[in-house]
Tab-separated table of C-alpha atoms and ligand atoms in Angstrom:
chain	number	residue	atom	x	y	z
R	2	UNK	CA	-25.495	-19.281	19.066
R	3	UNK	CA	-27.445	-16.100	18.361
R	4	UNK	CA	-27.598	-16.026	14.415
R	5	UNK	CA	-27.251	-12.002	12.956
R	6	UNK	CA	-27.769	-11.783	8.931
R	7	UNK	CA	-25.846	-8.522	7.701
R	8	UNK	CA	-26.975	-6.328	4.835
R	9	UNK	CA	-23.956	-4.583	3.911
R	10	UNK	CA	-24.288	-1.426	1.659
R	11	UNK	CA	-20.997	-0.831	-0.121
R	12	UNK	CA	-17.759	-3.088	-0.245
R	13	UNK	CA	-14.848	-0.262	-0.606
R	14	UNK	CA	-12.592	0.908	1.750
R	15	UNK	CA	-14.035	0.602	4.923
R	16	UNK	CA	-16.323	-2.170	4.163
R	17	UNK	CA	-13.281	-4.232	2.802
R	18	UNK	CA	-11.891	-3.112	6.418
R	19	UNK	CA	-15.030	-4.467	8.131
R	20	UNK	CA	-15.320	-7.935	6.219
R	21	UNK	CA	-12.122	-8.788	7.256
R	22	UNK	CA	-12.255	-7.275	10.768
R	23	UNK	CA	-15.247	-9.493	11.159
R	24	UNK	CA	-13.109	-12.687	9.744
R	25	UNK	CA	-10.146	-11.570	12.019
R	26	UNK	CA	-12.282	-11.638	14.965
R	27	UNK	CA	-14.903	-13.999	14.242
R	28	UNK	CA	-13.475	-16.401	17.341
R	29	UNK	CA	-13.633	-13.917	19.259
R	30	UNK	CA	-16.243	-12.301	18.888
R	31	UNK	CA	-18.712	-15.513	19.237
R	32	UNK	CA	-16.581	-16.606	22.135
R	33	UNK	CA	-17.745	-12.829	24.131
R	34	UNK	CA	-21.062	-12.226	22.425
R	35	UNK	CA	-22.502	-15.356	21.797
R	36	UNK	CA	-23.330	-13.862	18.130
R	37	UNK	CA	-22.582	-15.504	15.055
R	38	UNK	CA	-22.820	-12.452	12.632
R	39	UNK	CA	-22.823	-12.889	8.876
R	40	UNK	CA	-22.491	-10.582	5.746
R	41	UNK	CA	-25.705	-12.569	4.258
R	42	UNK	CA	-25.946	-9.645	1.239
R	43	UNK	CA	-23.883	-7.089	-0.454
R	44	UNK	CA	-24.958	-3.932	-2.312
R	45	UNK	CA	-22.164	-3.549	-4.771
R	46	UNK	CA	-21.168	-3.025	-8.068
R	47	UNK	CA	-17.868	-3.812	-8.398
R	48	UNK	CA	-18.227	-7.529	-7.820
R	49	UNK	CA	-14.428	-8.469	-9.177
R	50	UNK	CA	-12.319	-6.179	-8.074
R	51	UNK	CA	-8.914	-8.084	-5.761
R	52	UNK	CA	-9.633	-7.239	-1.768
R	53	UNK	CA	-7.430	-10.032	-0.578
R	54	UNK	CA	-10.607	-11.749	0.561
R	55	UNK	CA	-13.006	-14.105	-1.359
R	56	UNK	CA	-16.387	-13.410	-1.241
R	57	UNK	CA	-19.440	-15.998	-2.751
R	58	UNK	CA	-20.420	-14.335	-5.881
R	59	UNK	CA	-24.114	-15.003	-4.807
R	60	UNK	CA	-23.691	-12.567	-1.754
R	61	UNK	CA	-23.294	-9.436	-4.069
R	62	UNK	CA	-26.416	-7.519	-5.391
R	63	UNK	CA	-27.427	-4.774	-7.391
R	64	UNK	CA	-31.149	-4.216	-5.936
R	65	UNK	CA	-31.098	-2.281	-2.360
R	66	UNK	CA	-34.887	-3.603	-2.256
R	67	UNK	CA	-33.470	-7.428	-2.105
R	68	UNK	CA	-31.226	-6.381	1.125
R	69	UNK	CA	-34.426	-4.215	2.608
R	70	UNK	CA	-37.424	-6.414	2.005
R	71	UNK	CA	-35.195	-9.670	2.667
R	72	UNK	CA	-37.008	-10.901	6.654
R	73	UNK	CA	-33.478	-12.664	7.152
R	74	UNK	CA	-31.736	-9.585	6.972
R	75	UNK	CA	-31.568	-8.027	10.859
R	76	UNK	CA	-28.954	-5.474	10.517
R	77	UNK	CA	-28.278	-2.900	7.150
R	78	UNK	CA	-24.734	-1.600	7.606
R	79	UNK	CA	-24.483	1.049	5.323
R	80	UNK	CA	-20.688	1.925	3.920
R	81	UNK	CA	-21.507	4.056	0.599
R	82	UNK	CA	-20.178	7.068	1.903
R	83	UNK	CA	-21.875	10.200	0.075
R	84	UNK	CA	-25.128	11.962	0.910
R	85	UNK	CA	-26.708	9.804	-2.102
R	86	UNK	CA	-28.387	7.219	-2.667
R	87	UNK	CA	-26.661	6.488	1.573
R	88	UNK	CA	-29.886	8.525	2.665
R	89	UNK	CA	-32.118	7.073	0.964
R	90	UNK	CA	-31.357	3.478	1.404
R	91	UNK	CA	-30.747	4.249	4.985
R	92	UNK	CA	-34.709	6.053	5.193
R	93	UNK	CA	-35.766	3.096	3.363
R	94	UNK	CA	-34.025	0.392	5.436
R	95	UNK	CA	-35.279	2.087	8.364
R	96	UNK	CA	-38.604	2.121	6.770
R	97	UNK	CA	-38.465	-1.333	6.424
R	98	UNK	CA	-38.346	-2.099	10.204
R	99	UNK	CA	-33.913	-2.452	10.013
R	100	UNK	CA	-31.641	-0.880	12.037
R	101	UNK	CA	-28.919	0.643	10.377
R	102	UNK	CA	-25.266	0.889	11.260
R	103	UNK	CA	-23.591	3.946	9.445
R	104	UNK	CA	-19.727	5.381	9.071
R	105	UNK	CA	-21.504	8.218	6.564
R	106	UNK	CA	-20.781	11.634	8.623
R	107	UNK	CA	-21.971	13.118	4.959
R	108	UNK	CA	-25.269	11.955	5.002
R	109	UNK	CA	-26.131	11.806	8.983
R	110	UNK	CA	-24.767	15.834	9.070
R	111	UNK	CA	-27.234	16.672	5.928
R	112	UNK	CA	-30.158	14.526	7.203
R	113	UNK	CA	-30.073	13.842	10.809
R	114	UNK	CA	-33.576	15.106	11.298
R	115	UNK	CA	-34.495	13.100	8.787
R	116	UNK	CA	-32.590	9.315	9.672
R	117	UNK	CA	-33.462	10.082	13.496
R	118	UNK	CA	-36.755	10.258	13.370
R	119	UNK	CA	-37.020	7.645	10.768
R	120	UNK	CA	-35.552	5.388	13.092
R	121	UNK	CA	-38.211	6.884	16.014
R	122	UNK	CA	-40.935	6.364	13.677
R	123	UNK	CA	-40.169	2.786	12.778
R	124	UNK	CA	-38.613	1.668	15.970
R	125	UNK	CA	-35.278	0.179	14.953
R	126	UNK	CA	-32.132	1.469	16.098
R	127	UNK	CA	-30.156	3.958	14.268
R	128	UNK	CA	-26.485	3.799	15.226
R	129	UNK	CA	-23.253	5.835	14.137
R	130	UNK	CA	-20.259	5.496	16.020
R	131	UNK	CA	-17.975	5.712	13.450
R	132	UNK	CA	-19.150	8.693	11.638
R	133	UNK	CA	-17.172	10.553	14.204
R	134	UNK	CA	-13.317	10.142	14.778
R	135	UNK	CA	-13.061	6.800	12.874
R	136	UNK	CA	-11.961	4.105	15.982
R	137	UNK	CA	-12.742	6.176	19.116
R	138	UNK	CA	-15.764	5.063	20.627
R	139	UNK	CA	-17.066	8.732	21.669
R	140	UNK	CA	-20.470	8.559	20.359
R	141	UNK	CA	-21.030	6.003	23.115
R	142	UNK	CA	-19.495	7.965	25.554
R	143	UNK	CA	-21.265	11.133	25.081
R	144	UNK	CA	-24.652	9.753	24.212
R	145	UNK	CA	-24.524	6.739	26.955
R	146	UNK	CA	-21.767	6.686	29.526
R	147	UNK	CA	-21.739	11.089	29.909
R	148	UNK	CA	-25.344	11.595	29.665
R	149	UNK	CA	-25.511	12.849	33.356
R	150	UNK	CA	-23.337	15.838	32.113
R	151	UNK	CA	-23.818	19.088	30.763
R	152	UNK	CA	-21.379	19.889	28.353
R	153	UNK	CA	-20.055	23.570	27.332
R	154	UNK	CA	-17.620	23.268	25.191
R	155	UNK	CA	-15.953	21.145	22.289
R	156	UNK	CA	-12.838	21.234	20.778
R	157	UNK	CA	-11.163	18.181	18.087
R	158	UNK	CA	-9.078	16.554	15.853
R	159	UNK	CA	-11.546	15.178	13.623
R	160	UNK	CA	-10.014	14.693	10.523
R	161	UNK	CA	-7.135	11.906	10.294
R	162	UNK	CA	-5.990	12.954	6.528
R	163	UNK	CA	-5.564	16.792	7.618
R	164	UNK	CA	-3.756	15.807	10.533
R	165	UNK	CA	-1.677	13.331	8.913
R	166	UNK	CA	-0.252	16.073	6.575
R	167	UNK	CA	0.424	18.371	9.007
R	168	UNK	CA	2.332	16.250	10.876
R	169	UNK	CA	4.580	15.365	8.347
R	170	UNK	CA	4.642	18.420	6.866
R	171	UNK	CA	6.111	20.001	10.673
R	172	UNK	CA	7.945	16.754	11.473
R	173	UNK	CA	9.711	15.769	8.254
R	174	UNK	CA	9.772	18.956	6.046
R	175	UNK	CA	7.673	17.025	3.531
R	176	UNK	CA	5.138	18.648	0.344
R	177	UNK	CA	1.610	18.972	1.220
R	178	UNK	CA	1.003	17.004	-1.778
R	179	UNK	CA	3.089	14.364	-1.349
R	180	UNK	CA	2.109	13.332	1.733
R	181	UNK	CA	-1.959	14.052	0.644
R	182	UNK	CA	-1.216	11.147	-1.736
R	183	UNK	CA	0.209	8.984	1.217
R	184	UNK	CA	-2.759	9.206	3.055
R	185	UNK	CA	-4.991	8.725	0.422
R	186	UNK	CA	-3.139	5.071	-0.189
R	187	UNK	CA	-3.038	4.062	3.111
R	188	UNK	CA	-7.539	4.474	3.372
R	189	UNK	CA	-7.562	7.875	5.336
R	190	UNK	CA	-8.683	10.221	2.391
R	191	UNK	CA	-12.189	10.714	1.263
R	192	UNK	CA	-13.081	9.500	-2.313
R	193	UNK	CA	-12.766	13.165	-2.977
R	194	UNK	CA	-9.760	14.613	-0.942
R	195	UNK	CA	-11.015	17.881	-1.126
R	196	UNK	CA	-13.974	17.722	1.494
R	197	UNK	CA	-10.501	16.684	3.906
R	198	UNK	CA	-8.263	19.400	2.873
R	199	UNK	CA	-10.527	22.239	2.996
R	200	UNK	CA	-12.510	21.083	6.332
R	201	UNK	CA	-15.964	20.026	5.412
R	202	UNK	CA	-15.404	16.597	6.427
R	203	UNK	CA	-14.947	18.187	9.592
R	204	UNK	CA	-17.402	20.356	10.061
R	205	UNK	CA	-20.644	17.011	8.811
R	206	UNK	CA	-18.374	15.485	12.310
R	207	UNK	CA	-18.708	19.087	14.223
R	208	UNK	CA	-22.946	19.235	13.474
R	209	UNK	CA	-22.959	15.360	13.787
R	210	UNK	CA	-21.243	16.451	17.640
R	211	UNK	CA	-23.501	19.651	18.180
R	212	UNK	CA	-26.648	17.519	17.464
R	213	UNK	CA	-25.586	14.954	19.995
R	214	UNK	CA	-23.268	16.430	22.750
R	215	UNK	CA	-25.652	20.136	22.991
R	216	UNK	CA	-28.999	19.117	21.020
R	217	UNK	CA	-28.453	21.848	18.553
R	218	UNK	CA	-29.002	21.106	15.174
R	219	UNK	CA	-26.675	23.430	12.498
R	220	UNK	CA	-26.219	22.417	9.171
R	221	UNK	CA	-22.127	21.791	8.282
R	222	UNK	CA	-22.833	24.666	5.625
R	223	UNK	CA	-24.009	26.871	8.775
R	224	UNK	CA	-20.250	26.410	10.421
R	225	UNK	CA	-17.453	28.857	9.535
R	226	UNK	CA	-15.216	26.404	7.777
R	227	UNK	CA	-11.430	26.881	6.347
R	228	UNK	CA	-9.472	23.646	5.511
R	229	UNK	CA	-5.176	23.567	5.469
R	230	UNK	CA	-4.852	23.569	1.303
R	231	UNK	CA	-3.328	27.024	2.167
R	232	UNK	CA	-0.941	25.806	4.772
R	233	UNK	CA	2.515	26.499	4.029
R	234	UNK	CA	6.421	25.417	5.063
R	235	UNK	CA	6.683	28.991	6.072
R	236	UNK	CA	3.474	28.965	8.080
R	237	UNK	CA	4.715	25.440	9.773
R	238	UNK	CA	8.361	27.052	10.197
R	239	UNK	CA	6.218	30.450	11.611
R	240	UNK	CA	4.195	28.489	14.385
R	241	UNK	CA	7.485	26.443	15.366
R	242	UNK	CA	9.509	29.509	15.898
R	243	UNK	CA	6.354	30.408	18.392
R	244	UNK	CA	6.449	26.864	20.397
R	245	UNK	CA	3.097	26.086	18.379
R	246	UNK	CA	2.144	23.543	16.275
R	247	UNK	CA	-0.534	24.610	13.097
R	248	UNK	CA	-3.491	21.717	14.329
R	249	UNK	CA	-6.901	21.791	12.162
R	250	UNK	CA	-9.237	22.888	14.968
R	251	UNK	CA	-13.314	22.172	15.367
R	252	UNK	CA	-14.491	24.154	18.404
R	253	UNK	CA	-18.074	24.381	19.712
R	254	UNK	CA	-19.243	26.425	22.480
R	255	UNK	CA	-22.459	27.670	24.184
R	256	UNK	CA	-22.526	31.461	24.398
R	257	UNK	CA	-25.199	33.022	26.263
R	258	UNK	CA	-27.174	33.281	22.837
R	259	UNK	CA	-26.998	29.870	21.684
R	260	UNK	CA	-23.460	27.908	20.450
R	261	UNK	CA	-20.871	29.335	18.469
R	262	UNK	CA	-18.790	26.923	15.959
R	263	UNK	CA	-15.945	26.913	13.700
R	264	UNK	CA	-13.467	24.543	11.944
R	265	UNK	CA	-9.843	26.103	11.688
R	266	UNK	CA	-6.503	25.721	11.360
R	267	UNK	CA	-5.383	27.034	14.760
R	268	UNK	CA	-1.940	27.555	16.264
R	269	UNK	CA	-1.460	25.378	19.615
R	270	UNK	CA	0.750	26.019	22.103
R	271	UNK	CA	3.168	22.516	21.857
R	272	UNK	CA	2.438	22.528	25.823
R	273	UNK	CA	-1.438	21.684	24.906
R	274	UNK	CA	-2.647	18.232	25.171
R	275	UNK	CA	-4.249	18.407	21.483
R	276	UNK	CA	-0.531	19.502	20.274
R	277	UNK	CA	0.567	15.915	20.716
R	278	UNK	CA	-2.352	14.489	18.625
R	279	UNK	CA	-0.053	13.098	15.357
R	280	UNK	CA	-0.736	11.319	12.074
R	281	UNK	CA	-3.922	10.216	12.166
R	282	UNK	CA	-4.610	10.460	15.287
R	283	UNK	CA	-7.760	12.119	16.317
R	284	UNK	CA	-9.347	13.724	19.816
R	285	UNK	CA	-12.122	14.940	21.448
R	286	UNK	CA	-11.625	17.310	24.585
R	287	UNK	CA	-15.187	17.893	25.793
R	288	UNK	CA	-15.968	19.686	29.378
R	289	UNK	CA	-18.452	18.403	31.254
R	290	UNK	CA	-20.005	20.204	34.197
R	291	UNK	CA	-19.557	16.837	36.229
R	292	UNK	CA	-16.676	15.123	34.587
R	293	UNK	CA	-15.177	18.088	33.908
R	294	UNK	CA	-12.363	18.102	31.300
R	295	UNK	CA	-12.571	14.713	28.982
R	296	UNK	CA	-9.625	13.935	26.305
R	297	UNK	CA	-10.804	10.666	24.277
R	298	UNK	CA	-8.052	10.022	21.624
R	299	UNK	CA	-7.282	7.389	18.919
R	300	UNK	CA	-7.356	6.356	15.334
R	301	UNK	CA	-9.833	8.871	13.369
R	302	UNK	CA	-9.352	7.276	9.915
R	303	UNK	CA	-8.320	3.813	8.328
R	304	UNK	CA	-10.400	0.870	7.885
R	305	UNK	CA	-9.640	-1.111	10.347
R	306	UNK	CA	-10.256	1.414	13.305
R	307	UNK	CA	-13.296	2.442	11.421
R	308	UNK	CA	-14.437	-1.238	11.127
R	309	UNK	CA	-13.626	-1.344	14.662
R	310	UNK	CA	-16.385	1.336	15.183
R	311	UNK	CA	-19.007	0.056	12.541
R	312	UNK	CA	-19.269	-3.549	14.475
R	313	UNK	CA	-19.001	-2.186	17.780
R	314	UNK	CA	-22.406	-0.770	16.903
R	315	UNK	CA	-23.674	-3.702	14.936
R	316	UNK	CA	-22.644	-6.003	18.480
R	317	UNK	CA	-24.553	-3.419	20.025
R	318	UNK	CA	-27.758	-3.732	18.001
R	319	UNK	CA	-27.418	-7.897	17.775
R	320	UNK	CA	-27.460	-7.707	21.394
R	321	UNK	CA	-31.008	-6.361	21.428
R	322	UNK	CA	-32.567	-8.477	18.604
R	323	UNK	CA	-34.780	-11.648	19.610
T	420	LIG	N1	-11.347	11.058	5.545
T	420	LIG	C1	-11.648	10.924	6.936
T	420	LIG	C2	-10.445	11.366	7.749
T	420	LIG	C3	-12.013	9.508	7.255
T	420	LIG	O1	-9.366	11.504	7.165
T	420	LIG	O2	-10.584	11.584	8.942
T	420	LIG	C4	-12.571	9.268	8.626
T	420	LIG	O3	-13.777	9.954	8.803
């Protein structure tokens, strides 16, 4: 059995979700792959906290450099979330001759020039499925399976908090802040909620999208952004009496000068495919000029369909290693 040593960056959230994803499917996942993968090291600093898992206390350190100049080490997975340090201990992983496995839509939107030619430069493998609508596997699809398209337009549920809220908000008459507070205990919400509520977490997905789906690099700060902290009952109660449902909207499309973008709360007809998107759901509806129209939908947020992204691309690298 193929042997993979894991550096993994950052032990919260979604890398509690990917340890035991990893346990849960261990079996499995040597029975398919023929890889036994292993969290050898662990940049963290809160070494005690409870995450109804036990870790060796050896496995946990404080120096990136021990993860990046360690030759056991194959694979970095980095789970800080943040711009920084993530970039930079991505650049320097990279640097170091490791590919790197990232969730961190925060970083990759402020520095994909930077991380993607890093990888180029060094020759390991940049991946970052989950960055983008949590558990749906459409960074694969776009940059792999579609790549005989030519796409023209995108429009998404990127943002499994947002959506969460205004689903129960519509469906069970519920406060926008009581239901923030749900989502932030069951692992949807940012560290800070606010890049959620007011749409910047969606628009790092929408340039994360642009760069890969049309090649065109603009910055999230470039993209007309409004979030739903404004969204009312009355505005909810408003759309209903129209047959619409309020849905936090990222669009991209090519215009004859370039590709305009927004993220907005939007009213959708409840006939529209996108209307049905609930919870934390998320979905991608992409037109291809071969394909044609493309819905991919599923979990956007939670560890576990985020883990389920971050070791899909970790299998994926393994795969390739000597
Ligand atoms: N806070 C994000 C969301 C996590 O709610 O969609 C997944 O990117």
């Amino acid at each position: 059995m193929k042997r993979i040593n894991i550096g993994l960056l950052g032990l919260g959230n979604i890398g509690s979700g990917t340890y035991k994803v990893l346990e849960l499917n261990r079996k499995h996942i040597e029975a398919t792959t023929g890889l036994d993968l292993r969290i050898a090291k662990i940049l963290e600093l809160d070494t005690t906290r409870e995450r109804g898992f036990a870790v060796g206390p050896e496995k946990f350190t404080q120096d990136p450099e021990a993860i990046f100049a360690d030759p056991d080490i194959d694979i970095v997975i980095e789970l800080l979330g943040g711009v920084e340090p993530a970039t930079s201990h991505m650049l320097a992983a990279l640097k170091a001759g490791k590919s790197v496995v990232t969730a961190n839509k925060a970083a990759l939107a402020e520095n994909y020039e930077a991380l993607t030619e890093a990888a180029k430069a060094s020759g390991a493998q940049l991946r970052f499925e989950a960055s983008v609508g949590g558990g749906i596997p459409l960074v694969g699809a776009i940059t792999e399976l579609l790549c005989a398209n030519e796409f023209t337009e995108i429009l998404g549920i990127l943002n499994g908090t947002t959506n969460y809220i205004l689903t129960k908000m519509a469906e069970e008459g519920r406060a926008y802040e009581e239901v923030l507070k749900e989502a932030q205990a069951l692992g949807f919400a940012e560290a800070d909620p606010t890049a959620d509520v007011e749409g910047h977490d969606v628009a790092n997905k929408l340039s994360i999208l642009m760069s890969i789906v049309f090649g065109t690099r603009v910055r999230p700060e470039g993209i007309p952004t409004r979030g739903i902290s404004q969204i009312t009952k009355k505005d909810i109660e408003e759309a209903e009496a129209e047959g619409c449902v309020i849905k936090l909207l990222a669009s991209a499309f090519k215009t004859a000068d370039g590709v305009e973008c927004f993220v907005q709360p939007t009213y959708l007809n409840k006939t529209h495919p996108l209307a049905d998107v609930r919870n934390e759901f998320n979905a991608l509806f992409i037109k291809g000029n071969a394909v044609d129209d493309l819905m991919l939908y599923g979990k956007g947020a939670g560890p576990f369909p985020t883990a389920s992204a971050v070791l899909g691309d970790a299998i994926a690298i393994a795969k390739t290693l000597p």
